Coordinates of C-alpha atoms in Angstrom, one line a residue:
Chain A
M8 CA 0.0 0.0 0.0
R9 CA 1.5 3.3 -1.1
S10 CA 1.2 6.4 1.0
V11 CA -1.3 9.1 0.2
N12 CA 1.5 11.5 -0.7
E13 CA 3.0 9.0 -3.2
H14 CA -0.4 8.7 -4.9
I15 CA -0.9 12.5 -5.0
N16 CA 2.6 13.0 -6.5
Q17 CA 2.1 10.3 -9.1
S18 CA -1.3 11.7 -10.1
A19 CA 0.2 15.2 -10.4
Q20 CA 2.9 13.9 -12.7
S21 CA 0.5 11.9 -14.9
E22 CA -2.0 14.8 -15.1
Q23 CA -0.5 16.0 -18.4
N24 CA -1.1 12.7 -20.1
Y25 CA -2.8 9.4 -19.8
N26 CA -0.9 6.3 -18.9
F27 CA 0.5 4.2 -21.7
A28 CA -2.6 2.5 -23.3
Y29 CA -4.9 4.6 -21.1
L30 CA -5.4 2.1 -18.3
D31 CA -3.3 2.3 -15.1
E32 CA -0.8 -0.4 -14.6
Q33 CA -2.7 -2.0 -11.7
T34 CA -5.8 -2.4 -13.8
K35 CA -3.7 -3.9 -16.7
R36 CA -2.2 -6.4 -14.3
M37 CA -5.7 -7.3 -13.0
I38 CA -6.8 -7.9 -16.6
R39 CA -3.7 -9.9 -17.5
R40 CA -4.3 -12.1 -14.5
A41 CA -7.8 -12.8 -15.9
I42 CA -6.3 -13.6 -19.3
L43 CA -3.9 -16.1 -17.7
K44 CA -6.7 -17.7 -15.9
G45 CA -8.7 -17.9 -19.1
I46 CA -5.7 -19.5 -20.9
A47 CA -5.4 -22.1 -18.1
I48 CA -9.1 -23.0 -18.4
P49 CA -9.8 -22.8 -22.2
G50 CA -13.3 -21.5 -23.1
Y51 CA -14.2 -20.7 -19.5
Q52 CA -15.6 -17.2 -18.9
V53 CA -13.5 -15.4 -16.3
A54 CA -15.2 -12.5 -14.5
F55 CA -13.1 -9.4 -14.2
Q56 CA -13.5 -5.8 -12.9
G57 CA -14.4 -4.0 -16.1
R58 CA -13.6 -0.3 -16.4
E59 CA -15.5 2.4 -18.2
M60 CA -13.6 3.2 -21.3
P61 CA -14.0 6.4 -23.3
M62 CA -16.0 4.5 -26.0
P63 CA -19.5 3.2 -25.4
Y64 CA -20.1 -0.3 -24.2
G65 CA -21.0 -2.5 -27.1
W66 CA -18.5 -0.7 -29.3
G67 CA -15.6 -2.9 -28.5
T68 CA -14.7 -1.9 -24.9
G69 CA -13.9 -5.5 -24.0
G70 CA -11.4 -5.9 -26.8
I71 CA -10.0 -2.4 -26.1
M72 CA -9.4 -3.3 -22.5
L73 CA -7.7 -6.5 -23.5
S74 CA -5.5 -4.8 -26.1
A75 CA -4.7 -2.0 -23.7
S76 CA -3.5 -4.6 -21.2
I77 CA -1.3 -6.6 -23.5
L78 CA 0.1 -4.0 -25.9
G79 CA 3.7 -3.0 -25.3
P80 CA 5.8 -0.3 -27.0
K81 CA 7.3 -2.7 -29.5
D82 CA 4.0 -4.2 -30.7
C83 CA 2.5 -3.6 -34.1
F84 CA -1.3 -3.3 -33.9
K85 CA -4.0 -3.9 -36.5
V86 CA -7.7 -3.3 -36.0
I87 CA -10.5 -4.6 -38.1
D88 CA -14.3 -4.5 -38.1
Q89 CA -16.2 -6.7 -40.4
G90 CA -12.8 -7.8 -41.8
A91 CA -12.0 -4.2 -42.9
D92 CA -9.4 -1.8 -41.6
D93 CA -11.3 1.2 -42.9
T94 CA -14.7 0.8 -41.2
T95 CA -15.5 3.7 -39.0
N96 CA -15.2 2.0 -35.6
A97 CA -12.0 0.2 -36.6
V98 CA -10.5 3.6 -37.6
S99 CA -11.7 5.1 -34.3
I100 CA -10.2 2.3 -32.1
R101 CA -6.9 2.4 -34.1
Q102 CA -6.7 6.2 -33.6
F103 CA -7.4 5.8 -29.9
F104 CA -4.4 3.5 -29.5
E105 CA -2.2 5.7 -31.7
K106 CA -3.1 8.5 -29.4
V107 CA -2.6 6.8 -26.0
C108 CA 0.3 4.4 -26.9
D109 CA 2.0 5.9 -29.9
I110 CA 2.7 2.4 -31.2
E111 CA 3.2 1.2 -34.8
V112 CA 0.0 0.3 -36.5
T113 CA -0.5 -1.7 -39.7
Q114 CA -3.2 -3.0 -42.0
K115 CA -1.2 -6.1 -43.0
T116 CA -2.3 -9.2 -41.1
A117 CA 1.2 -10.7 -41.4
N118 CA 2.9 -7.7 -39.9
A119 CA 0.7 -7.3 -36.8
S120 CA 1.7 -8.8 -33.4
V121 CA -1.7 -7.9 -31.9
I122 CA -4.9 -7.8 -34.0
Q123 CA -8.2 -6.5 -32.5
T124 CA -11.2 -7.7 -34.5
R125 CA -15.0 -7.5 -34.6
H126 CA -17.0 -10.2 -36.4
R127 CA -14.2 -11.7 -38.4
I128 CA -11.0 -13.8 -38.3
P129 CA -8.5 -12.6 -41.0
E130 CA -8.3 -14.8 -44.1
H131 CA -4.5 -14.8 -44.0
S132 CA -3.4 -17.7 -41.7
L133 CA -2.2 -16.4 -38.3
V134 CA 1.1 -17.6 -36.9
E135 CA 2.7 -18.4 -33.6
G136 CA 3.3 -15.3 -31.5
Q137 CA 0.4 -13.4 -32.8
I138 CA -2.6 -12.5 -30.6
L139 CA -6.1 -12.1 -31.9
V140 CA -8.4 -10.0 -29.6
F141 CA -12.1 -10.5 -30.2
Q142 CA -14.8 -7.9 -29.3
V143 CA -17.6 -9.8 -27.6
P144 CA -21.2 -8.5 -27.1
I145 CA -22.7 -11.4 -25.2
P146 CA -20.1 -13.9 -23.9
E147 CA -22.6 -16.5 -22.7
P148 CA -23.5 -19.0 -25.4
L149 CA -26.5 -20.2 -23.4
R150 CA -27.9 -16.7 -22.8
F151 CA -30.8 -16.9 -25.3
I152 CA -31.8 -20.3 -23.9
E153 CA -31.4 -19.3 -20.2
P154 CA -31.3 -15.5 -19.5
R155 CA -30.1 -16.0 -15.8
E156 CA -26.4 -15.9 -15.1
T157 CA -26.9 -17.8 -11.9
R158 CA -28.4 -20.7 -13.9
T159 CA -26.0 -20.7 -16.9
K160 CA -23.1 -20.8 -14.4
K161 CA -24.5 -24.1 -13.1
M162 CA -25.1 -25.4 -16.6
H163 CA -21.4 -24.9 -17.4
A164 CA -20.3 -26.4 -14.1
Y165 CA -22.3 -29.6 -15.0
S166 CA -21.5 -29.5 -18.7
D167 CA -25.2 -29.4 -19.1
Y168 CA -25.3 -28.5 -22.8
G169 CA -28.2 -30.7 -24.0
S170 CA -30.4 -27.6 -24.4
M171 CA -28.1 -26.2 -27.0
Q172 CA -28.1 -29.5 -29.0
V173 CA -31.9 -29.5 -28.7
K174 CA -32.0 -25.9 -30.1
L175 CA -29.9 -26.9 -33.1
Y176 CA -32.1 -30.1 -33.6
E177 CA -35.3 -27.9 -33.5
D178 CA -33.7 -25.8 -36.3
I179 CA -33.3 -28.9 -38.4
V180 CA -36.9 -30.0 -37.8
Q181 CA -38.3 -26.6 -38.5
Y182 CA -36.0 -25.4 -41.4
G183 CA -34.1 -28.4 -42.6
H184 CA -30.9 -26.7 -41.6
I185 CA -29.2 -25.5 -38.4
A186 CA -30.3 -21.9 -38.6
T187 CA -27.3 -20.3 -36.8
S188 CA -25.1 -18.5 -39.3
Y189 CA -22.9 -16.5 -37.0
A190 CA -21.9 -16.8 -33.3
Y191 CA -22.0 -20.5 -33.9
P192 CA -21.4 -22.4 -30.7
V193 CA -18.2 -24.4 -30.2
I194 CA -16.9 -26.8 -27.6
V195 CA -13.3 -25.9 -26.5
H196 CA -10.9 -28.6 -25.5
G197 CA -13.7 -31.1 -25.1
R198 CA -15.1 -29.2 -22.1
Y199 CA -16.6 -25.7 -22.2
L200 CA -19.3 -24.5 -24.6
M201 CA -18.2 -21.2 -25.9
D202 CA -19.6 -18.3 -28.0
P203 CA -16.9 -17.5 -30.6
S204 CA -18.4 -13.9 -30.8
P205 CA -20.5 -13.0 -33.8
I206 CA -18.0 -14.2 -36.4
P207 CA -19.7 -16.0 -39.3
K208 CA -19.6 -19.7 -39.0
F209 CA -17.3 -19.5 -42.0
D210 CA -14.5 -18.5 -39.6
N211 CA -15.2 -21.3 -37.0
P212 CA -12.7 -23.8 -38.6
K213 CA -9.9 -21.2 -38.1
L214 CA -10.4 -21.4 -34.3
H215 CA -9.4 -25.1 -34.3
M216 CA -5.6 -25.7 -33.6
S217 CA -4.9 -22.0 -34.2
P218 CA -1.2 -21.2 -33.8
A219 CA -2.1 -17.8 -32.5
L220 CA -3.5 -17.0 -29.1
L221 CA -7.2 -16.1 -29.2
V222 CA -8.5 -13.9 -26.5
F223 CA -12.1 -12.7 -26.1
G224 CA -13.2 -9.6 -24.2
A225 CA -16.8 -8.6 -23.2
G226 CA -16.6 -5.2 -21.6
R227 CA -20.2 -4.6 -20.6
E228 CA -20.7 -8.1 -19.3
K229 CA -17.2 -8.0 -17.7
R230 CA -16.0 -11.4 -18.9
I231 CA -12.8 -12.7 -20.6
Y232 CA -12.2 -16.1 -22.2
C233 CA -9.4 -17.6 -24.2
I234 CA -8.4 -20.3 -26.6
P235 CA -4.7 -21.0 -26.2
P236 CA -2.6 -21.9 -29.3
Y237 CA -3.2 -25.4 -30.7
T238 CA -6.4 -26.1 -28.9
D239 CA -9.1 -28.4 -30.1
V240 CA -12.2 -26.4 -31.0
K241 CA -15.3 -28.2 -32.3
S242 CA -18.4 -26.6 -33.8
L243 CA -21.5 -28.3 -32.5
D244 CA -23.3 -30.6 -35.1
F245 CA -24.9 -34.0 -35.6
E246 CA -23.5 -37.0 -37.4
D247 CA -26.2 -36.8 -40.1
H248 CA -26.1 -33.0 -40.2
P249 CA -22.4 -32.2 -40.1
F250 CA -21.1 -28.7 -39.6
S251 CA -20.6 -26.8 -42.9
I252 CA -19.6 -23.3 -43.8
Q253 CA -21.0 -20.6 -46.0
Q254 CA -20.3 -20.9 -49.8
W255 CA -20.8 -18.5 -52.6
D256 CA -21.4 -19.2 -56.3
Q257 CA -19.5 -16.0 -57.2
A258 CA -15.9 -15.0 -56.8
C259 CA -14.7 -11.7 -55.3
A260 CA -15.4 -9.1 -58.0
Q261 CA -12.1 -7.3 -57.1
C262 CA -9.5 -10.1 -56.5
G263 CA -11.3 -13.2 -57.9
S264 CA -11.0 -15.1 -54.7
H265 CA -13.1 -18.2 -54.4
D266 CA -12.4 -19.1 -50.9
S267 CA -12.8 -16.0 -48.8
F268 CA -15.9 -14.6 -47.0
L269 CA -17.7 -12.2 -49.4
D270 CA -19.8 -9.2 -48.6
E271 CA -22.7 -8.4 -50.8
V272 CA -22.8 -4.8 -52.1
L273 CA -25.9 -3.3 -53.7
I274 CA -24.8 -1.3 -56.8
D275 CA -28.0 0.1 -58.1
D276 CA -31.7 0.2 -57.2
Q277 CA -32.8 -2.4 -59.7
G278 CA -31.4 -5.3 -57.6
G279 CA -27.9 -5.3 -59.0
R280 CA -25.3 -6.5 -56.6
M281 CA -21.8 -7.7 -56.5
F282 CA -19.6 -9.6 -54.1
V283 CA -16.3 -8.5 -52.6
C284 CA -14.0 -9.8 -49.9
S285 CA -14.9 -8.7 -46.4
D286 CA -11.2 -8.9 -45.5
T287 CA -9.8 -5.8 -47.2
D288 CA -6.1 -6.6 -46.5
F289 CA -6.5 -10.0 -48.0
C290 CA -8.2 -8.6 -51.1
Q291 CA -5.6 -5.8 -51.5
Q292 CA -2.7 -8.2 -51.2
R293 CA -4.2 -10.5 -53.9
Q294 CA -4.7 -7.4 -56.2
G295 CA -1.0 -6.7 -55.7
N296 CA -1.6 -3.5 -53.7
S297 CA 0.4 -2.6 -50.6
N298 CA -1.6 -1.2 -47.8
D299 CA 1.1 0.3 -45.6
Chain B
M29 CA -16.7 0.3 -60.5
Y30 CA -17.8 0.3 -56.9
V31 CA -15.1 0.1 -54.3
A32 CA -15.8 -0.4 -50.6
V33 CA -16.5 2.9 -48.9
K34 CA -13.2 4.6 -47.8
G35 CA -12.6 7.8 -46.0
G36 CA -14.0 6.8 -42.7
E37 CA -11.4 9.0 -40.9
K38 CA -12.4 12.1 -42.7
A39 CA -16.1 11.5 -42.2
I40 CA -15.6 11.0 -38.5
A41 CA -13.6 14.2 -38.2
A42 CA -16.3 16.2 -40.1
S43 CA -19.1 14.7 -38.0
H44 CA -17.3 15.8 -34.8
A45 CA -16.8 19.3 -36.2
L46 CA -20.5 19.5 -37.0
Q47 CA -21.4 18.4 -33.5
A48 CA -19.1 21.0 -31.9
K49 CA -20.9 23.6 -34.0
K50 CA -24.3 22.3 -33.0
R51 CA -23.2 22.4 -29.3
R52 CA -22.3 26.1 -29.5
G53 CA -25.5 27.0 -31.3
D54 CA -25.9 30.6 -32.5
T55 CA -22.6 32.4 -31.8
K56 CA -24.4 35.7 -31.6
L57 CA -25.6 34.5 -28.2
N58 CA -23.3 34.3 -25.1
E59 CA -21.7 31.0 -24.5
I60 CA -23.1 29.2 -21.4
S61 CA -20.5 29.0 -18.7
I62 CA -19.7 26.0 -16.5
H63 CA -20.5 28.2 -13.5
Q64 CA -23.9 29.0 -14.8
I65 CA -24.7 25.3 -15.4
E66 CA -23.4 24.4 -12.0
Q67 CA -25.4 27.2 -10.2
Q68 CA -28.6 27.3 -12.3
L69 CA -29.0 23.7 -13.5
S70 CA -28.0 22.2 -10.2
L71 CA -30.3 19.2 -10.3
A72 CA -29.0 18.2 -13.7
V73 CA -25.5 18.4 -12.2
D74 CA -26.6 16.3 -9.2
R75 CA -27.9 13.6 -11.5
V76 CA -24.7 13.5 -13.5
M77 CA -22.6 13.3 -10.3
T78 CA -24.8 10.5 -8.8
E79 CA -24.9 8.3 -11.9
G80 CA -21.4 9.3 -13.1
G81 CA -20.0 8.2 -9.8
I82 CA -17.8 11.3 -9.0
Y83 CA -18.7 14.1 -6.6
D84 CA -17.4 17.1 -8.6
R85 CA -19.9 19.8 -9.5
Q86 CA -17.6 21.5 -12.0
L87 CA -16.7 18.3 -13.9
A88 CA -20.4 17.4 -14.0
A89 CA -21.2 20.8 -15.3
L90 CA -18.5 20.5 -18.0
A91 CA -19.8 17.1 -19.0
L92 CA -23.4 18.6 -19.4
K93 CA -22.0 21.4 -21.5
Q94 CA -20.0 19.1 -23.7
A95 CA -22.9 16.7 -24.1
C96 CA -25.3 19.5 -25.2
G97 CA -27.4 18.8 -22.0
D98 CA -27.8 15.0 -22.8
Q99 CA -27.7 13.6 -19.3
V100 CA -26.8 10.0 -20.3
E101 CA -24.0 11.3 -22.5
A102 CA -22.8 13.5 -19.7
I103 CA -22.8 10.6 -17.2
F104 CA -20.8 8.6 -19.7
L105 CA -18.2 11.3 -20.0
V106 CA -17.8 11.5 -16.3
R107 CA -17.6 7.7 -16.0
A108 CA -14.9 7.5 -18.7
Y109 CA -12.9 10.2 -16.8
R110 CA -13.4 8.3 -13.5
T111 CA -11.6 5.3 -15.0
T112 CA -8.4 7.3 -15.2
L113 CA -8.4 8.4 -11.5
A114 CA -6.3 6.4 -9.1
H115 CA -8.0 5.1 -6.1
I116 CA -6.0 6.8 -3.3
A117 CA -7.9 5.8 -0.2
S118 CA -11.3 5.0 1.2
C119 CA -13.2 7.4 3.4
E120 CA -14.7 6.4 6.7
P121 CA -18.4 5.3 6.3
L122 CA -20.8 8.2 6.3
D123 CA -23.0 8.6 9.4
C124 CA -26.0 10.5 8.1
A125 CA -27.1 11.1 11.7
K126 CA -24.4 13.8 11.7
M127 CA -25.8 15.5 8.6
L128 CA -26.1 19.2 8.6
V129 CA -29.7 19.2 7.4
E130 CA -31.1 21.6 4.8
R131 CA -34.3 19.6 4.3
R132 CA -35.8 16.9 6.4
I133 CA -39.3 15.5 6.1
S134 CA -41.1 12.5 7.5
A135 CA -44.5 11.2 6.3
I136 CA -45.1 9.0 9.3
Y137 CA -45.2 11.5 12.2
K138 CA -47.0 14.8 12.2
D139 CA -44.3 16.2 14.4
L140 CA -41.0 14.9 15.7
P141 CA -37.8 16.2 17.3
G142 CA -36.5 19.0 15.1
G143 CA -39.8 19.2 13.2
Q144 CA -40.5 19.0 9.6
Q145 CA -38.1 21.2 7.6
L146 CA -39.1 21.8 4.0
G147 CA -36.0 23.4 2.7
A148 CA -35.9 23.9 -1.1
S149 CA -38.5 21.8 -3.0
F150 CA -40.8 21.7 -5.9
D151 CA -43.4 20.1 -3.6
Y152 CA -46.7 21.9 -3.3
N153 CA -45.6 24.2 -6.2
H154 CA -48.4 24.6 -8.8
R155 CA -46.7 23.6 -12.0
L156 CA -47.5 26.7 -13.9
L157 CA -44.9 28.0 -16.4
D158 CA -43.4 31.1 -14.9
F159 CA -43.2 33.5 -17.8
S160 CA -41.3 36.0 -15.8
L161 CA -38.3 33.8 -16.1
M162 CA -38.2 34.5 -19.8
A163 CA -36.7 37.9 -19.0
E164 CA -33.0 37.6 -18.1
S165 CA -32.0 39.3 -14.9
E166 CA -28.7 41.1 -14.5
P167 CA -26.2 39.9 -11.8
S168 CA -27.3 41.3 -8.4
N169 CA -26.9 40.8 -4.7
E170 CA -30.4 39.4 -4.3
Y171 CA -29.3 35.9 -3.3
P172 CA -25.6 36.2 -2.6
I173 CA -23.8 33.0 -1.6
K174 CA -22.8 33.3 2.0
A175 CA -19.3 32.7 3.1
N176 CA -20.5 29.9 5.4
E177 CA -23.7 28.6 3.9
L178 CA -23.9 25.9 6.5
E179 CA -24.0 28.0 9.7
D180 CA -27.8 27.9 9.7
E181 CA -28.0 24.2 9.3
Q182 CA -28.5 21.8 12.2
V183 CA -28.3 18.2 13.1
F184 CA -31.5 16.2 13.5
T185 CA -32.2 12.9 15.2
K186 CA -33.0 10.2 12.6
V187 CA -36.5 9.0 12.4
F188 CA -35.4 5.4 12.2
S189 CA -33.4 5.7 15.4
L190 CA -36.7 6.6 17.1
L191 CA -38.4 3.5 15.7
E192 CA -35.4 1.3 16.6
Q193 CA -35.5 2.5 20.3
Q194 CA -39.0 1.1 20.5
G195 CA -38.0 -2.2 18.7
L196 CA -40.4 -1.4 15.8
A197 CA -37.5 -1.7 13.3
K198 CA -34.2 -3.5 13.4
S199 CA -31.1 -1.5 13.5
E200 CA -28.9 -2.0 10.5
Q201 CA -25.3 -3.1 10.7
S202 CA -22.9 -3.1 7.8
R203 CA -22.6 -6.9 7.4
E204 CA -19.5 -7.0 5.3
P205 CA -17.0 -4.4 6.3
S206 CA -14.4 -4.1 3.5
E207 CA -11.1 -2.4 3.0
E208 CA -11.4 -2.7 -0.8
P209 CA -13.2 -0.1 -2.9
L210 CA -16.5 -1.3 -4.3
T211 CA -16.2 -2.8 -7.7
T212 CA -18.7 -4.7 -9.7
S213 CA -17.9 -7.8 -11.7
Q214 CA -21.5 -8.9 -12.0
S215 CA -21.4 -12.1 -10.0
F216 CA -24.8 -12.7 -8.5
P217 CA -26.0 -12.6 -5.8
Y218 CA -24.6 -9.1 -4.9
S219 CA -24.1 -8.2 -1.2
R220 CA -26.5 -5.5 -0.1
V221 CA -23.7 -3.0 0.0
E222 CA -22.7 -3.7 -3.6
R223 CA -26.4 -3.6 -4.6
L224 CA -26.9 -0.2 -3.0
A225 CA -23.8 1.2 -4.7
Q226 CA -25.0 -0.2 -8.0
L227 CA -28.5 1.2 -7.5
T228 CA -27.1 4.7 -6.8
R229 CA -25.2 4.6 -10.2
S230 CA -28.3 3.1 -12.0
D231 CA -30.5 5.1 -14.3
E232 CA -33.0 7.3 -12.5
G233 CA -35.7 6.7 -15.1
F234 CA -35.3 2.9 -15.0
L235 CA -35.4 2.8 -11.2
L236 CA -38.3 5.2 -11.1
A237 CA -40.4 3.0 -13.3
L238 CA -39.5 -0.2 -11.4
A239 CA -40.2 1.6 -8.0
Y240 CA -43.6 2.6 -9.5
S241 CA -44.3 -0.9 -10.6
T242 CA -44.0 -2.1 -7.0
Q243 CA -46.7 0.4 -6.0
R244 CA -49.0 -0.9 -8.7
G245 CA -48.8 -4.5 -7.4
Y246 CA -45.8 -6.0 -9.1
G247 CA -44.1 -6.9 -5.8
R248 CA -45.9 -4.6 -3.4
N249 CA -44.0 -3.7 -0.2
H250 CA -46.3 -1.2 1.7
P251 CA -43.9 1.7 1.9
F252 CA -44.1 4.9 4.0
A253 CA -41.6 7.6 3.6
G254 CA -40.0 7.3 7.1
E255 CA -37.5 10.1 6.5
I256 CA -36.1 12.0 3.6
R257 CA -33.2 14.3 4.3
T258 CA -30.8 16.4 2.2
G259 CA -27.8 18.1 3.7
F260 CA -24.0 18.2 4.0
M261 CA -21.8 15.5 5.3
E262 CA -18.1 15.7 6.2
L263 CA -15.9 13.2 4.6
E264 CA -13.3 11.8 7.0
L265 CA -10.2 10.0 6.0
E266 CA -7.9 8.1 8.2
A267 CA -4.4 8.6 6.7
E268 CA -2.0 5.9 7.5
E269 CA 0.8 8.4 8.2
L270 CA -1.3 10.3 10.7
G271 CA -3.1 7.5 12.6
F272 CA -6.2 9.6 13.1
S273 CA -9.1 10.9 10.9
I274 CA -9.1 14.2 9.2
C275 CA -11.9 16.0 7.4
I276 CA -11.1 16.2 3.7
G277 CA -14.2 18.1 2.6
Q278 CA -18.0 18.2 2.5
I279 CA -20.5 16.7 0.1
Q280 CA -24.2 17.2 -0.2
V281 CA -26.2 14.0 -0.2
T282 CA -29.9 13.0 -0.1
E283 CA -30.9 10.0 2.0
C284 CA -34.3 8.3 2.0
E285 CA -35.4 5.6 4.4
M286 CA -38.7 3.9 3.8
V287 CA -40.7 2.1 6.5
N288 CA -42.1 -1.0 4.8
G289 CA -44.6 -3.7 5.7
F290 CA -44.0 -5.6 8.9
V291 CA -42.9 -9.2 9.4
K292 CA -43.4 -11.5 12.4
P293 CA -40.4 -13.9 12.6
E294 CA -40.6 -16.9 14.8
Q295 CA -39.2 -16.3 18.3
E296 CA -39.4 -12.5 17.6
Q297 CA -41.9 -9.8 17.9
A298 CA -43.4 -8.2 14.8
H299 CA -41.3 -5.4 13.4
F300 CA -41.3 -3.2 10.3
T301 CA -38.9 -3.8 7.4
R302 CA -37.0 -1.0 5.7
G303 CA -35.6 0.2 2.4
Y304 CA -32.6 2.6 2.0
G305 CA -31.5 5.0 -0.7
L306 CA -28.7 7.5 -1.0
S307 CA -27.8 9.9 -3.8
L308 CA -25.3 12.7 -4.3
G309 CA -26.6 16.2 -4.3
A310 CA -30.3 16.8 -4.0
A311 CA -31.5 13.9 -6.2
E312 CA -34.5 13.1 -4.1
R313 CA -36.6 11.2 -6.6
K314 CA -33.7 9.0 -7.2
A315 CA -33.1 8.3 -3.5
M316 CA -36.8 7.4 -3.0
A317 CA -36.7 5.0 -6.0
I318 CA -33.6 3.3 -4.7
A319 CA -35.2 2.9 -1.3
L320 CA -38.3 1.2 -2.8
I321 CA -36.2 -1.1 -4.9
D322 CA -33.7 -1.9 -2.1
R323 CA -36.8 -3.2 -0.2
S324 CA -38.2 -5.1 -3.1
L325 CA -34.9 -6.8 -3.6
Q326 CA -35.0 -8.0 0.0
A327 CA -37.9 -10.2 -0.9
S328 CA -36.0 -13.5 -0.6
D329 CA -34.7 -12.4 2.9
Y330 CA -38.2 -12.4 4.1
G331 CA -39.4 -15.5 2.3
E332 CA -41.7 -13.4 0.0
A333 CA -42.7 -14.7 -3.5
I334 CA -40.6 -13.1 -6.2
D335 CA -43.1 -12.3 -9.0
G336 CA -42.4 -8.7 -10.0
P337 CA -39.5 -7.5 -12.1
A338 CA -38.4 -5.1 -9.3
Q339 CA -37.9 -8.1 -7.0
D340 CA -35.6 -9.8 -9.4
E341 CA -32.0 -9.0 -8.6
E342 CA -30.5 -10.1 -11.9
F343 CA -33.1 -8.3 -13.9
V344 CA -32.7 -5.0 -12.0
L345 CA -29.0 -4.9 -11.5
A346 CA -28.0 -6.2 -14.9
H347 CA -30.1 -3.6 -16.8
G348 CA -30.0 -0.5 -14.6
D349 CA -26.8 1.0 -15.8
N350 CA -27.5 3.6 -18.4
V351 CA -23.9 3.8 -19.7
E352 CA -24.1 0.0 -20.4
A353 CA -27.6 0.1 -21.8
A354 CA -27.1 3.2 -24.0
G355 CA -23.8 1.7 -25.3
F356 CA -25.3 -1.7 -26.2
V357 CA -28.5 -0.2 -27.8
S358 CA -26.4 2.3 -29.8
H359 CA -24.0 -0.4 -31.0
L360 CA -26.7 -1.4 -33.4
K361 CA -25.6 1.6 -35.4
L362 CA -22.2 -0.2 -36.1
P363 CA -21.8 -2.1 -39.3
H364 CA -23.1 -5.7 -39.2
Y365 CA -22.5 -6.5 -42.9
V366 CA -20.8 -9.8 -42.2
D367 CA -23.5 -11.2 -39.9
F368 CA -26.2 -9.9 -42.2
Q369 CA -24.5 -11.6 -45.1
A370 CA -24.4 -14.8 -43.2
E371 CA -28.1 -14.5 -42.6
L372 CA -28.7 -13.7 -46.2
E373 CA -26.8 -16.8 -47.3
L374 CA -28.9 -18.9 -44.9
I375 CA -32.3 -17.5 -45.8
R376 CA -31.5 -17.9 -49.5
K377 CA -30.5 -21.5 -48.9
M378 CA -33.7 -22.1 -47.1
R379 CA -35.8 -20.5 -49.8
N380 CA -34.1 -22.8 -52.4
T381 CA -34.9 -25.9 -50.5
K382 CA -38.2 -27.3 -51.7
D383 CA -38.9 -29.5 -48.7
T384 CA -39.3 -26.6 -46.4
L385 CA -42.3 -25.3 -48.4

C-alpha cells in the first residue's frame, strides 16, 4: 500500500497525459491475470472488474481493455471491423491506441503482433506469437436459452449443454438446416461450450488448432475467455447434419478469390449486386496493392 | 466500378466538427458557462454526479455542456474520466445522523424532534410555467452565496433511530466491512452494500419505473416515507501516516429511508422492514426510487414470493446502468455487414430448399 503522498505525487505527474494505453498499470495487471486464468481454463468465462472506457459499451470496450493490457511499446497493432481496416469504428479504435500508446499500426495481417477484431478472423493464416483479440457482445452461449447468469453458471459447471443441442435439432426439424449462421457455438478442448463472438460460422474452422493465441473480451458483461494456441475447437453438429460453412457461387469481384468470406454490395436500385472480400487486407494483397 | 467505402477517418472528423458547431449554437448569443450550469442547472449536475460516480460539480457541469445537455452522454463522459483516476484511499463510512440538514421531512409522524423542515423543494408548487423567467435578470446581490452557507443548518435525530428505540424496526449493521473499494464484476448474488452502490449509479428513469411498478402491485411492499433528508456531510479520511481521521471536505447527499410492511419472525416480535436509498446532491426522486427497490430486492430475505420485475436482482442490476444500456443499444448503429451476409446466405439457402415449403 502506497502512502497518500505518493499517490498524489504520481497523479500530479501523470495529469498532463494518460498512462500508456490509457489504463493504469494495476488495472492492466488485473486484466492480464484474468487472461492467464482464461488460458489455463480454455473456453471458461473469467469475471473481471471491467472499467468504463472512453468509448461506449457495445463498441468494443472488452477488446479495447484486453488490447490496452497486452500491448507494449514494440507491438505492431491492427484493428478490423467486419474484416476491414477502414470501417469507421476500426478507424476510431486504431486512432485511440495511436493517441494513447504511440505504437506502430498496420493494415497487414502478417505484420501485426496484436490484431483486434470485430466479427471476423482474417483470411491470411495467423502464426505463432500473434494474438487475436475479439470484441464480444454477449459472452454467454446459453444466454438466449437461459437468461439468468446464476443458472447458466451451473449449466457450465455440470457441462449441461443438452439444451443447445436441442435448439440446433429444432432448427433442423423446422427449417431443414441448423439456422445459426454466426456466433455459432463451439466446444473448446472437449469441455466448455463457448460463443466465438458474432463471427460468421465460415470462420469457425480457423479457431481449431490456431497457432495464434485467441482472447475474447466482453466489456459490458465483464468477462474474458481464451483459446490457447493449438487447442481443439469443435463446432456443434450432428452425425447426419455435419457442420458446414457458407459458400458463394460468385468469386470476389475485385480479386477473384473463391475461398474468402464475401460481402454483398448493392450497386443500383434495380437489384444489381456484387460480391467483394470482407477482408480488405487479403483482397488488396491479392490485387498486388500494398496497404502500408 | 464500386469500391468499398473509404474515407471513414475524414467522415468521423467532419461529424465531430459539426457536433461541436451544434453544441455552440448561434454564436451571436453568449456561450453558457460552466459556473452558470453548476449554479442554475444544479439538479442536472446532481444527477450527473450521482450516476457518473464522481462528486465534482464542475466536472459534471463541464460534461453537461460538452454533451449538449444530454444527461446520459454527460454521465458517460464522467464515468470514462473516472476510470483514469487512481483510487487513493477509502473514506470512513458516512454517518448520516451527523448530517447538517437543509431539508428533512417525515411522512409517518406529524411532528417529531426537530420538526419538519421543508428546505428547497418543488413540492406543493403549482406547475404553472413562470413566464417572468423569460426575462433575463442582471447579476445582483439578491441571493448572494454566504461565506459559510452551513451555519444555519443543524443536526436532526434520525426518524429510524426513534423506531429502533421502540423495537419497531431492526437496526442495520454493515454486514460486510471491506477495505477494498466497491467494484462490480457482476457475479450474482450481490451483497446489499454492492447492490446499493450499483443502484445509486443506475439510471433514474429505469429505477423510477421499477419503483412505481411495486406500488402498482408487481411486488408490493407497503412503503411509508419514514424520512427523507438532504444536507451536508463531512468526509473523513484516516491517513496511515497520521493515525487519526481528518476531514477532507464536505459533500451534499440525499438520503431516503422507507418504512415497509412488517414481518413476524418466529421467536421474535413483529417489526417493520426498511428500504434505504442514497444519492449525491439533492437527487430526491432517485433516493426514493432506490429505497423502494432496495426493499423489493430483499424479498428473498423475508421469504416473499418473487413475482415482480423489481424483486428480481439479476433483472434489476444487470439492466439498470444507463452507460451500459445506452452503449449496447447504440452499438446497433455499427456495421453488421458480415453477420447480415451470413443470414442472407442462410435465408436464400432455405428458400431454395423445396422440402421446407
